Each structure stands twice: as C-alpha cells, then as structure tokens.
Amino acid sequence: MAVHHAQRPSNHSWKPGSGRSPDATASDSLVRRLRLLNPEVTQAAVIQRGRTLGIYRRAAELRASLREPCSATYPRSATPRVMAPLSLPLASLLKHSDCLQKAKAFCNVLQSPQHRPFTSRSWRRSPGAVARGAGHLLSRQPGSPNYAARVFRCSSGAQDTTERLRSVYNETKRQTQDLIPAILANSINPDTIFANNEMSLRDTEIYGFDYDYTLAFYSRDLHTLIFNIARDILITNHNYPEGLRNYEYIPNFAVRGLHYDVQKALLMKIDAFHYIQLGTVYRGLHPVPDEEVIAMYEGCHVPLENMSDFYGKSSHGHTMKQFMDIFSLPEMTLLCCVNDFFMKHNIDYEPVHLYKDVKEAIRDVHVKGIMYRAVEADIGKYICYGEQSHAVLKKLSEHGKKMFLITNSPFDFVDRGMNYIVGKDWRDLFDVVIVQADKPGFFNDRRKPFRRVTDKGALLWDRIHKLEKGKIYKQGNLYEFLRLTGWRGSKVLYFGDHIYSDLADLTLKHGWRTGAIIPELRKEIKIMNTEQYMHMMAWLQALTGLIEQMQVHRDAASQAVVEEWIKEREDMRSQTKDIFNAQFGSLFRTYHNATYFSRRLSRFADIYMASISCLLNYDFQHTFFPRRTPLQHEGPFWPEHSPGGISVSPQLSKMNVDSD
C-alpha cells in the first residue's frame, strides 16, 4: 500500500542549482536543536560528521527502499528526520537499523565542541536502558499495544511462525551486539556526583560532616575485628557454644540495606514496593527455596506494618529490621553464622532471643569502647588514608566556608583519627565539633543539653550559650544547635553515610541540603562499566522487549519459543545479580526495581557520591541538575548529557575510569 506524506515545510525544500546542498538542508533542524545544548555547534561540523558516518546516504537508501518516491523538490538525502521510520514494519526496521544506530551516534558526537560522544543519562547510568536503543527496534505506535507483533503477523508471509520468531530473535541479538561499542564508549565516571534534586553550591555557605565513613574510611580489617569481638562476647557473656569460634567473618557476604525477619531468622533483600526479591532470602548461610519463601509470606509482599520504623529499627512489634549503615555488615554476617551453627548441629533455639543477643554483643563492641581502643592502637591498619578528606576540608576553608562535625564516636577516637587523616590542627578547620551526639536521638530529643569537653576529658556542666570554634561539645540536640548557630535552611549542606539518622530529619524537617556518601558506589560503577555487564544488560532489555511483543502468539509452537526466551531472561537476571554480589546482588536494584535502600536514598539525599573527595572535581559555582528520565508513559524527547559528560574541571574530564 502506498504511503503518502504531508507536504514538508518550504525551508526544507531543495532544487538543483539552488545553491544549498542536500547535506546542508538536512542539517538545519539538527543544528538548531544542538545549539540549545551547545552554542558552538556549527553547520559545517554537522555536515562533516554526517558525511563521515554516512547518515545522509543511509537515510536516502532507507527512504528509497521503504517509501514511495517523494516530490523532486524534496530529496530523501535532505531530510533531517532520520529516526522517523520507527512506526514501519518490524522486519524493515531490523534490516535498516544500522542507520538508526548511526544517527544516534551522530547526535551524540555533536553535543560537544570536542565531538566527544555523549549518550543519554539513562544509557550511562544503566546500559540496560538500551531499551531506548535496541528497544527502538521493537517500537510501537502510540496507543497500539503489541503493534510490532501485529505487523509481524501481517507481514510475515507463509513462513512458519516458529521460524519467524527465531529469525526475529537472531536478528535482534545481532543488532544488540552492534550497539555495544557505542555504549562502551560512554562509561560512567565513578568520581561523579549524582543529583536527586537540583542544588547549587553557589547557595551553600555551611558544610556539615559525619565522621565514620564520611571523613574517615575503614579497611575490611575493621569488619573482621567487630565480628570476632562480638562472636567472643556471645561465647563468653551469653554462654554460646565454643564451636562458634570456628566461624570467621565472610567478606562480601552481605550488602547494606538488607532486611532481617527477626521472628523467622531470615535475611533478605526487599525492593521499593515492599516485595521480597526471590533468590535473595537466606537462613543462616544458605538460600531458602523460592517456594518456601512464597509459602511463608503467602506471596512475596511484606506489609507496611511489618517493616522497620522510620530509622530502620525493629520496634513496636515490627518483625523486620533494616541494616542501613556500613557498620552493620559484621552484624548481619554474625547473625547468619550463629543461625547456621544452630541449624547444622540441630540445636533448638528462639530466633528473637538470638537476634537480641547478637545485637547486644555488637552494641558492646562500640559502647564499651573495645573497637575504639583497638583502632587507636593500630590506626594505620584500620583507617584508609587516601580519600582526600584533608584536601576537601582545606579547599572549603580557603573559600571561606563554615564547617561543623557531628558524630556518635567519642572525642579521643575522633581526635586520633583526624590527627592521622588531616593533622594536629584539624580542629582549626571546624567552627563546631560535636561528639557522642547519640544520633538519631540528636535530631529529635529536645531535652539533652550540650556539654563542653575540656582538654583533660572532663565535662563542664554549665549552661552553653554559644558554640565556640576550637571547643569540643558532647551530646546536645539539633534544635538547640539551630538556636545557637542560626544555621537553617538550604544554605547548609550535610554529608553522611546513614540515610535515615543522618539525612532524613535534616531534609524533611529543617530544609538542610543533604549529601549521601555511598562508598559501595565506586565498586558498582566499575562493574557497570565492564563489557560483560553492558552486553548482558543490553541483551536482557532487548529480549524483554521481544517477549513483551511476541507473547500474543497463542499457538503451542510459538508459546514454546516464548517460554524459552522467558527462561533465558530469568537466567540472565540471576547472572546480572551475581556480578555484584553472589547472595544479594546490587545495593541499588533488585532485578529491575529500585531497592528499598534506593527508594530512601532518592527521598532523603539531594546528591550522592562515592566519597567526599568527589567535591574536588567541582567549583563552588556548580549547580547539580537531576536528569529528566522518562516516566513509563513518557517518551524520550532529547538525548541528555550524562552526569559525567560535562567537563566541570580538568581533573574530572581527564580522569581514568579505572583509576581509584
């Protein structure tokens, strides 16, 4: 059937001898759009890059092969709408999709004066979003579900349905493979700062910090230390069997943000919609079969009333405890090891009491100062000196920024660590230092007053009327802090690693800006930058699109093929999980949804990063913009700059992705 097109606007017409080439005409619209992002883009650059990539020639071939000849006044090579044929039959799109790929690369190349290729942020953040690319091969007309499958049925001739399905599968896989080089060229910089909310450093006058895992980063030896001490406390103080000494800390067993069912003694991963991710439920050190999980919970959903309270604690009858900070990794591992020991030796036990005993043992490691003394005795073993905390604090001080420190750790421990990281004059950098703050109580309990600590460690029990620079204060509460300093609103930016106690109240109740420090982010980004991960995610998305479109074939043979695809998809989802962590997968995602941890991160943190050293890559006039990623019912309007694609400093633009 002939396809007719409306008359194009006159400014797109071209005739021989008119003085304008088809290439120049084709680039007009693209130049106008690109200049919105980069005023330095020139028409000559557009034409040059377009010829290099063969865009105009392939567009002409595509138009000639798929459409009736248009008017002689409108040559096919002149049209700028290279991506237009998305609503054409699927087979045609697959046949000519290299033109679409080149057009995508063409737009990306021209988004910077240096012709450095960019892709949309969704591609760079998760190459699985190649559904925007490979998914274009399966595009549907608006309002027409299963359009590709309908066209597939109508345009396939007399071929056997099964053969046609396998043919589409093979061609889609080949096209997905062709996209990998373009995706690999746009790796994510692990030292980027990512924005959940628009925020300008120009408006930020006061910078606040937690200490542990914000200014001070610890080695894995600290987790082993906490595990061993708490295990020995269980044996010595709680009469647990001596056989527990055979258990040692297991690095990379657990990830942050997991939930523990106190009554069932199960450690698991839950997504943003309160659904348990099957395959990530552990009793002791062994996974629980999916069928058993579904039977225990009558499905996979955990009701809201069973979840932890606002701060991730198990209280008021809640059965789920969420482990939010990095110090909780030894606790989760110890819980699983003790459960494993009792089950292996057929010892009957009460899970709730076991949980309370482990929790108390871990608390004693901190509260009784055992961990603090061990770290102070061998600080080089436990503190990682290399996160450039000193350089960040010095830069802030040189630019006249006020700074404060609020930590739950005791002064002697903080002083020893800061002397090692920054130097003996570290107190001169901060306007206010508060230790043993007892967060999260610090943010809500209005009763605790500030107490000043002398150099000899004694407390002065006088009323504090002013928080002075160079002095050390203990306890207190946020409301008194705000009254004494007047530091309110969005001019304050506070950094911490605990999404609940450090960030939630500050942003929701007091309007402070918040920055989450997520050390695991650097490792996960490096994994996402690997060819293995990108290839798996690209094909996983494309395969999901195939299943969605071709499931309408209800004959037995077709259903058998689609079932094969579904099985392949399930296997790939498990493999992508295992790339991050063999037991629980990524900190940020379940198979496709955000984790419960990610949901809270996006809610309570304006920005997030792997470490505060990322601040060194930005000047104090920089504004962080969250990306407008399409909602499920929206289509992409324009390829966005990636968060790492904007050259904010020479250091960032030249940074090697693999450097640390």
XYZ file of C-alpha atoms in Angstrom:
660
model
C 0.000 0.000 0.000
C 1.332 3.400 -0.900
C 2.430 5.639 1.896
C 1.734 9.325 1.356
C 3.297 12.148 3.284
C 2.159 15.634 4.033
C 3.949 18.452 2.254
C 7.144 19.389 4.078
C 7.774 22.951 5.184
C 9.260 25.074 2.460
C 12.503 25.682 4.332
C 13.316 22.013 3.848
C 12.930 22.065 0.051
C 15.904 21.916 -2.277
C 16.308 22.079 -6.033
C 19.365 21.590 -8.209
C 21.107 24.892 -8.704
C 19.513 26.447 -5.642
C 22.928 26.915 -4.000
C 22.166 24.676 -0.996
C 23.266 21.068 -0.858
C 21.058 18.277 0.458
C 23.517 17.797 3.337
C 23.190 21.439 4.363
C 19.416 21.266 4.227
C 19.407 18.046 6.237
C 21.485 19.596 8.993
C 19.337 22.726 9.533
C 16.959 21.265 12.094
C 19.667 19.297 13.828
C 21.870 22.382 14.167
C 19.013 24.345 15.743
C 18.376 21.610 18.273
C 22.015 21.035 19.120
C 22.647 24.747 19.652
C 20.164 24.671 22.514
C 22.716 22.486 24.305
C 25.901 23.850 22.766
C 26.024 27.253 21.005
C 29.397 26.358 19.434
C 27.972 23.665 17.178
C 28.309 24.785 13.557
C 26.562 23.628 10.410
C 29.903 22.745 8.867
C 30.615 20.387 11.757
C 27.207 18.784 11.347
C 27.739 18.172 7.633
C 31.272 16.910 8.117
C 30.318 14.431 10.830
C 27.191 13.382 8.975
C 29.158 12.536 5.852
C 31.730 10.651 7.925
C 29.076 8.468 9.490
C 27.155 8.011 6.267
C 23.938 9.315 7.771
C 22.587 11.044 4.685
C 23.425 8.234 2.309
C 21.831 5.611 4.552
C 18.800 7.790 5.123
C 18.347 8.093 1.368
C 18.613 4.339 0.935
C 16.144 3.792 3.757
C 13.603 6.193 2.282
C 14.048 4.767 -1.189
C 13.571 1.177 -0.070
C 10.709 1.692 2.370
C 8.646 4.540 0.918
C 7.281 5.754 -2.356
C 9.312 8.418 -4.163
C 8.610 11.846 -2.782
C 8.434 15.088 -4.672
C 11.514 16.010 -6.685
C 11.695 19.191 -4.648
C 12.388 17.167 -1.514
C 15.299 14.733 -1.960
C 15.424 11.879 0.562
C 19.008 12.675 1.470
C 17.884 16.085 2.644
C 15.509 15.050 5.388
C 16.788 15.601 8.929
C 14.246 13.169 10.362
C 16.440 10.100 10.126
C 14.718 8.417 13.056
C 11.219 8.803 11.581
C 10.509 5.259 10.360
C 10.006 3.839 13.858
C 6.415 3.008 13.044
C 7.313 0.995 9.929
C 7.145 -2.822 9.901
C 9.485 -4.572 12.319
C 11.320 -6.532 9.639
C 12.179 -3.326 7.817
C 13.442 -1.706 10.976
C 15.650 -4.659 11.755
C 17.001 -4.630 8.238
C 17.944 -0.961 8.298
C 18.552 -0.317 11.982
C 22.225 0.445 11.346
C 21.020 3.785 10.003
C 19.199 4.442 13.267
C 22.281 3.485 15.255
C 24.498 5.812 13.229
C 22.017 8.628 13.608
C 22.042 8.164 17.369
C 25.834 8.201 17.450
C 25.788 11.225 15.138
C 23.659 13.268 17.552
C 25.833 12.223 20.477
C 29.075 13.171 18.755
C 27.874 16.677 18.010
C 26.772 17.511 21.537
C 30.163 18.966 22.444
C 32.661 21.198 20.650
C 35.275 18.479 21.100
C 32.939 15.986 19.390
C 33.178 13.765 22.443
C 30.365 11.216 22.281
C 27.617 11.504 24.851
C 24.571 9.403 25.315
C 21.510 9.874 27.408
C 21.975 9.619 31.143
C 19.789 6.570 31.253
C 22.248 4.734 28.965
C 25.239 5.839 31.032
C 23.666 5.077 34.393
C 22.384 1.700 33.343
C 23.310 0.301 29.961
C 20.188 -1.766 30.400
C 18.357 1.335 29.259
C 19.478 0.404 25.782
C 15.778 -0.329 25.520
C 15.868 3.246 24.277
C 18.206 1.940 21.548
C 17.698 -1.760 20.978
C 14.170 -1.176 22.192
C 13.604 1.175 19.279
C 13.738 -1.901 17.088
C 10.512 -3.004 18.742
C 8.825 0.407 18.882
C 5.056 0.583 18.854
C 2.716 3.226 17.575
C 1.141 5.284 20.385
C -1.988 3.709 21.752
C -1.469 0.470 19.861
C -0.274 -2.287 22.214
C 1.658 -5.112 20.601
C 1.949 -3.114 17.385
C 5.200 -4.810 16.380
C 3.688 -8.239 16.929
C 0.602 -7.286 14.879
C 2.722 -6.050 11.985
C 4.876 -9.145 12.363
C 1.828 -11.368 11.838
C 0.552 -9.366 8.892
C 3.826 -9.023 7.031
C 5.456 -12.404 7.524
C 4.027 -14.239 4.531
C 3.757 -18.020 4.646
C 6.776 -18.705 6.810
C 6.353 -20.984 9.743
C 5.617 -18.941 12.885
C 8.319 -20.636 14.917
C 10.949 -19.974 12.265
C 9.876 -16.364 12.052
C 10.136 -15.960 15.821
C 13.625 -17.421 15.849
C 14.595 -15.230 12.921
C 13.487 -12.096 14.751
C 15.338 -13.317 17.878
C 18.602 -13.828 15.981
C 18.379 -10.519 14.153
C 17.578 -8.616 17.347
C 20.529 -10.246 19.084
C 22.826 -9.234 16.249
C 21.568 -5.658 16.333
C 22.011 -5.513 20.102
C 25.592 -6.694 19.731
C 26.211 -3.864 17.256
C 25.177 -1.331 19.909
C 27.776 -2.436 22.471
C 30.740 -0.378 21.140
C 28.697 2.815 21.327
C 27.669 2.052 24.896
C 31.202 1.126 25.947
C 32.426 4.494 24.707
C 30.281 6.209 27.336
C 31.371 4.717 30.637
C 30.316 6.330 33.902
C 32.934 8.214 35.868
C 32.923 6.767 39.414
C 34.004 10.161 40.801
C 30.878 11.913 39.584
C 28.397 13.490 41.991
C 24.851 12.382 41.170
C 21.805 14.556 41.829
C 18.337 13.558 43.012
C 17.328 17.182 43.411
C 18.526 20.421 41.828
C 21.090 22.052 44.078
C 23.634 24.842 43.626
C 26.893 25.049 45.562
C 26.701 28.794 44.977
C 23.987 28.966 47.648
C 25.800 26.697 50.107
C 27.611 28.530 52.902
C 27.897 25.869 55.619
C 29.152 22.305 55.264
C 28.493 19.643 57.890
C 30.003 16.163 58.181
C 29.606 12.896 59.978
C 32.911 11.224 60.879
C 32.716 7.462 60.304
C 32.578 6.519 56.609
C 32.306 10.198 55.675
C 35.609 11.771 56.699
C 37.215 8.518 57.846
C 37.068 5.367 55.712
C 37.914 1.990 57.170
C 39.522 -1.151 55.799
C 37.874 -4.562 55.821
C 40.047 -5.418 58.793
C 37.667 -3.358 60.929
C 34.705 -5.573 59.952
C 36.717 -8.650 60.853
C 37.621 -7.052 64.185
C 33.981 -6.227 65.045
C 32.821 -9.715 64.036
C 35.474 -11.504 66.094
C 34.929 -9.404 69.220
C 31.130 -9.755 69.087
C 31.396 -13.514 68.454
C 33.644 -13.905 71.501
C 31.225 -11.821 73.609
C 28.411 -14.226 72.695
C 30.534 -17.167 73.832
C 31.888 -15.558 76.994
C 28.974 -13.452 78.226
C 25.969 -15.286 76.783
C 27.169 -18.908 77.122
C 27.003 -19.664 73.402
C 28.795 -22.870 72.247
C 32.565 -22.758 71.828
C 32.117 -24.182 68.340
C 31.181 -20.680 67.143
C 34.879 -19.783 67.207
C 35.248 -21.815 64.031
C 33.290 -19.148 62.177
C 35.149 -16.183 60.705
C 33.981 -13.016 59.025
C 32.959 -13.546 55.396
C 33.832 -10.514 53.236
C 31.228 -9.635 50.617
C 28.626 -11.967 52.086
C 26.066 -9.227 52.760
C 25.290 -5.787 51.381
C 23.839 -2.750 53.067
C 20.101 -2.135 53.167
C 19.026 -5.746 53.732
C 16.089 -6.659 55.952
C 16.149 -9.286 58.685
C 12.963 -11.056 59.748
C 13.550 -11.314 63.472
C 10.915 -13.984 64.093
C 11.780 -16.211 61.132
C 15.567 -15.624 61.273
C 15.727 -14.765 57.577
C 17.988 -12.195 55.898
C 16.594 -10.846 52.632
C 16.507 -8.072 50.068
C 13.317 -6.049 49.617
C 12.510 -3.652 46.800
C 10.927 -0.200 46.851
C 7.435 -1.724 46.642
C 7.959 -3.999 49.677
C 8.392 -7.117 47.555
C 10.968 -9.729 48.502
C 13.455 -10.451 45.739
C 13.296 -14.197 45.305
C 16.705 -15.812 45.308
C 17.989 -13.391 47.966
C 16.440 -14.935 51.106
C 18.963 -16.611 53.420
C 18.506 -18.746 56.520
C 21.940 -18.962 58.048
C 24.463 -19.168 55.220
C 22.186 -20.961 52.779
C 19.484 -19.675 50.415
C 15.851 -20.517 51.060
C 13.969 -22.044 48.086
C 11.554 -19.668 46.390
C 8.612 -21.997 47.009
C 9.273 -21.966 50.751
C 9.540 -18.176 50.820
C 6.235 -17.801 48.977
C 4.560 -20.239 51.361
C 5.870 -18.453 54.477
C 4.832 -14.976 53.341
C 1.788 -16.044 51.303
C 3.467 -14.455 48.311
C 6.395 -12.058 48.139
C 4.913 -8.888 49.619
C 5.798 -7.638 53.096
C 3.033 -5.458 54.619
C 3.940 -1.964 55.725
C 3.130 -2.701 59.369
C 5.814 -5.407 59.414
C 8.543 -3.111 58.136
C 11.013 -1.177 60.249
C 10.144 2.218 61.602
C 11.430 5.494 60.168
C 15.009 4.927 61.333
C 15.276 1.301 60.249
C 14.911 -0.082 63.780
C 12.803 -3.054 64.803
C 10.397 -1.739 67.403
C 6.698 -1.566 68.326
C 6.161 -5.142 67.202
C 7.787 -4.732 63.788
C 9.244 -8.016 62.594
C 11.667 -6.566 60.023
C 14.915 -4.853 60.974
C 16.708 -2.988 58.185
C 20.503 -2.704 58.346
C 21.375 0.703 56.938
C 24.943 1.654 57.859
C 28.217 0.032 56.853
C 28.984 -0.945 60.449
C 26.019 -3.361 60.187
C 27.832 -5.706 57.765
C 29.574 -7.656 60.576
C 26.264 -7.859 62.474
C 24.403 -9.371 59.511
C 27.190 -11.860 58.909
C 27.333 -12.860 62.579
C 23.563 -13.400 62.674
C 23.776 -15.729 59.700
C 26.763 -17.614 61.125
C 25.096 -18.220 64.505
C 21.880 -19.360 62.813
C 23.924 -21.649 60.609
C 25.701 -23.192 63.601
C 22.449 -23.965 65.440
C 20.803 -25.470 62.380
C 23.877 -27.523 61.462
C 24.005 -29.014 64.962
C 20.222 -29.420 65.329
C 20.114 -27.110 68.334
C 16.663 -25.784 69.121
C 16.688 -22.010 69.634
C 14.443 -18.974 69.774
C 15.200 -16.636 66.810
C 14.049 -13.476 68.604
C 16.386 -14.094 71.554
C 19.259 -14.913 69.210
C 18.728 -11.607 67.397
C 18.705 -9.676 70.682
C 21.885 -11.374 71.883
C 23.770 -10.616 68.667
C 22.500 -7.034 68.685
C 23.680 -6.578 72.281
C 27.095 -8.072 71.526
C 27.606 -5.735 68.560
C 26.500 -2.781 70.671
C 29.026 -3.688 73.376
C 31.834 -3.613 70.797
C 31.039 0.081 70.253
C 29.613 1.286 73.564
C 32.255 -0.302 75.774
C 35.000 1.198 73.628
C 36.550 -2.122 72.602
C 36.590 -1.226 68.910
C 37.803 2.316 69.565
C 40.803 1.166 71.587
C 41.770 -1.424 69.001
C 41.667 1.103 66.151
C 43.633 3.706 68.119
C 46.315 1.098 68.874
C 46.901 0.324 65.176
C 45.332 3.167 63.261
C 47.243 2.564 60.034
C 45.736 -0.909 59.776
C 42.129 0.190 60.095
C 41.854 3.688 58.595
C 42.314 4.069 54.850
C 44.317 7.227 54.242
C 43.624 8.165 50.662
C 40.118 9.546 50.335
C 41.491 13.096 50.222
C 39.374 14.285 53.134
C 42.119 16.720 54.090
C 42.125 18.276 50.612
C 38.349 18.735 50.695
C 38.353 20.414 54.116
C 41.264 22.650 53.123
C 39.519 23.717 49.926
C 36.336 24.591 51.823
C 38.298 26.565 54.403
C 40.197 28.528 51.737
C 36.899 29.561 50.170
C 35.569 30.873 53.473
C 33.012 28.129 54.068
C 31.892 27.345 57.607
C 32.185 23.708 58.685
C 30.915 21.551 61.522
C 31.253 17.917 62.624
C 28.554 15.821 64.333
C 29.463 12.241 65.215
C 28.428 9.479 67.595
C 32.056 8.500 68.147
C 33.921 9.652 71.296
C 36.376 12.532 71.157
C 39.596 10.566 71.767
C 38.764 8.230 68.877
C 37.888 11.098 66.521
C 40.924 13.124 67.583
C 43.272 10.212 66.929
C 41.743 9.567 63.514
C 41.654 13.218 62.419
C 45.262 13.707 63.503
C 46.124 10.811 61.194
C 43.968 11.996 58.283
C 44.253 15.787 58.494
C 46.898 16.721 61.055
C 47.117 18.099 64.560
C 45.468 21.382 63.542
C 42.273 19.674 62.339
C 40.142 21.412 64.988
C 41.026 24.797 63.483
C 39.130 23.863 60.309
C 35.766 23.361 62.065
C 33.543 26.033 63.551
C 31.664 23.459 65.677
C 32.627 19.914 66.749
C 30.073 17.668 68.491
C 30.974 14.144 69.661
C 28.887 11.351 71.195
C 25.840 13.005 69.673
C 23.685 9.890 70.060
C 22.134 10.113 66.598
C 19.313 9.651 65.662
C 18.210 10.882 69.097
C 20.206 14.057 68.477
C 17.726 15.074 65.776
C 14.569 14.580 67.850
C 15.284 14.673 71.591
C 14.994 18.322 72.686
C 15.946 17.553 76.295
C 19.659 16.781 76.065
C 21.787 19.911 76.564
C 25.244 20.494 75.128
C 28.171 19.828 77.441
C 31.667 21.167 76.796
C 34.614 18.757 76.905
C 37.906 20.060 78.313
C 41.315 19.034 77.034
C 41.542 16.659 80.000
C 38.303 14.994 79.009
C 36.224 16.347 81.940
C 32.763 17.747 81.301
C 31.813 21.273 82.292
C 28.192 21.127 83.423
C 27.492 24.786 82.855
C 24.842 26.104 80.508
C 26.135 26.568 76.950
C 25.128 29.915 75.453
C 27.368 29.787 72.405
C 29.081 27.089 70.359
C 32.653 28.335 70.013
C 35.237 27.443 67.402
C 38.022 25.225 68.693
C 35.914 23.848 71.565
C 34.547 20.286 71.726
C 30.919 19.642 72.680
C 29.143 16.465 73.685
C 25.534 15.269 73.272
C 23.089 18.157 72.739
C 20.245 18.199 70.245
C 19.563 19.643 66.823
C 17.012 22.209 67.982
C 19.491 23.727 70.429
C 22.139 23.586 67.691
C 19.904 25.589 65.339
C 19.127 28.137 68.056
C 22.778 28.681 68.944
C 24.138 28.838 65.380
C 21.235 30.111 63.293
C 22.292 27.689 60.534
C 18.976 26.918 58.921
C 17.582 26.122 55.516
C 19.202 25.339 52.187
C 22.425 27.238 52.886
C 23.506 24.181 54.930
C 24.764 21.021 53.206
C 25.310 17.988 55.447
C 27.196 14.821 54.420
C 26.651 11.418 55.999
C 26.549 7.736 55.180
C 23.414 6.834 57.157
C 20.381 7.618 55.026
C 17.989 7.633 57.982
C 19.640 9.121 61.050
C 21.996 11.460 59.212
C 19.845 12.704 56.375
C 16.118 12.095 56.743
C 15.214 14.548 59.512
C 17.555 17.210 58.189
C 15.910 17.426 54.795
C 12.293 16.743 55.808
C 12.054 18.842 58.980
C 14.721 21.504 58.702
C 15.298 22.059 54.991
C 19.012 21.342 55.038
C 20.574 20.073 51.854
C 21.954 16.570 52.195
C 24.725 14.597 50.530
C 24.865 10.821 50.920
C 28.275 9.151 50.979
C 27.952 5.677 49.431
C 31.411 4.010 49.306
C 29.925 0.969 47.529
C 29.013 3.200 44.592
C 32.546 3.212 43.172
C 32.723 -0.575 43.002
C 29.271 -0.894 41.436
C 30.018 1.714 38.775
C 33.214 -0.083 37.810
C 31.190 -3.264 37.366
C 28.628 -1.393 35.275
C 31.443 -0.133 33.045
C 32.581 -3.637 32.120
C 31.785 -5.040 28.704
C 30.318 -8.166 30.277
C 27.738 -6.196 32.252
C 26.852 -3.837 29.416
C 26.411 -6.702 26.988
C 24.215 -8.638 29.411
C 22.017 -5.657 30.216
C 21.622 -4.635 26.574
C 20.537 -8.114 25.547
C 18.350 -8.508 28.643
C 16.409 -5.373 27.729
C 16.108 -6.327 24.079
C 14.987 -9.846 24.990
C 12.386 -8.440 27.381
C 11.050 -6.327 24.529
C 10.807 -9.390 22.298
C 8.873 -11.321 24.932
C 6.514 -8.410 25.502
C 5.771 -8.002 21.801
C 5.627 -11.627 20.690
C 3.660 -13.127 23.582
C 0.441 -12.554 21.608
C 1.104 -15.684 19.537
C -1.026 -18.247 21.333
C -0.354 -21.377 19.307
C 1.595 -24.086 21.127
C 4.723 -23.845 18.974
C 5.021 -20.068 19.415
C 4.352 -20.283 23.145
C 7.151 -22.850 23.446
C 9.584 -20.429 21.796
C 8.481 -17.546 24.034
C 8.856 -19.793 27.093
C 12.453 -20.464 26.030
C 13.018 -16.714 25.920
C 11.459 -16.295 29.364
C 13.749 -18.985 30.780
C 16.763 -17.301 29.188
C 15.667 -13.981 30.664
C 15.356 -15.460 34.157
C 18.835 -16.975 33.895
C 20.288 -13.651 32.768
C 18.640 -11.786 35.632
C 20.310 -14.125 38.097
C 23.653 -13.671 36.355
C 23.429 -9.871 36.493
C 22.646 -10.115 40.215
C 25.659 -12.348 40.825
C 28.013 -9.902 39.107
C 27.562 -7.504 42.039
C 27.138 -9.930 44.933
C 26.562 -13.668 44.711
C 23.993 -13.666 47.529
C 22.118 -10.370 47.285
C 23.143 -8.546 44.115
C 23.384 -4.773 43.762
C 22.881 -2.357 46.633
C 20.669 -0.220 44.399
C 18.499 -2.648 42.412
C 16.514 -5.803 42.690
C 16.144 -7.488 39.304
C 14.573 -4.398 37.726
C 13.053 -2.281 40.511
C 14.931 0.011 42.855
C 15.728 -1.483 46.257
C 14.180 -0.226 49.460
C 17.580 1.360 50.110
C 17.481 3.213 46.763
C 13.996 4.490 47.468
C 15.141 6.083 50.728
C 18.302 7.383 49.076
C 16.321 9.237 46.401
C 13.928 10.560 49.040
C 16.394 11.888 51.596
C 19.578 12.789 49.672
C 19.804 15.798 47.349
C 23.087 14.469 45.971
C 25.099 11.297 46.454
C 28.648 10.180 45.687
C 31.262 7.529 46.478
C 33.281 9.801 48.800
C 33.611 13.471 49.670
C 36.743 13.568 47.514
C 34.351 13.873 44.556
C 33.823 17.504 45.634
C 37.339 18.293 44.440
C 36.134 17.940 40.840
C 33.622 20.794 41.099
C 33.904 24.503 41.752
C 31.695 26.320 44.216
C 29.544 27.872 41.484
C 28.426 24.498 40.190
C 24.752 23.555 40.035
C 23.732 19.895 40.135
C 20.780 19.016 37.939
C 18.806 15.784 38.203
C 18.140 14.178 34.841
C 14.638 14.167 33.451
C 14.483 10.464 32.764
C 11.214 9.465 31.080
C 8.403 8.061 33.167
C 6.893 4.822 31.997
C 4.214 6.645 29.969
C 6.652 9.204 28.515
C 8.947 9.004 25.535
C 12.477 10.441 25.376
C 12.476 13.935 23.883
C 16.197 14.521 23.526
C 19.419 12.657 24.338
C 20.619 14.087 27.616
C 24.100 14.907 28.781
C 25.428 12.284 31.105
C 26.282 13.417 34.645
C 29.942 12.700 33.987
C 29.925 14.160 30.495
C 30.108 17.817 31.494
C 33.670 18.959 31.976
C 33.468 20.552 35.401
C 37.210 20.611 35.910
C 40.375 19.476 34.145
C 40.796 16.729 36.734
C 37.352 15.261 36.099
C 37.490 15.458 32.328
C 40.853 13.657 32.203
C 40.073 11.129 34.902
C 40.550 7.485 34.054
C 37.503 5.413 34.801
C 39.627 2.627 36.217
C 41.722 4.840 38.467
C 40.978 4.890 42.152
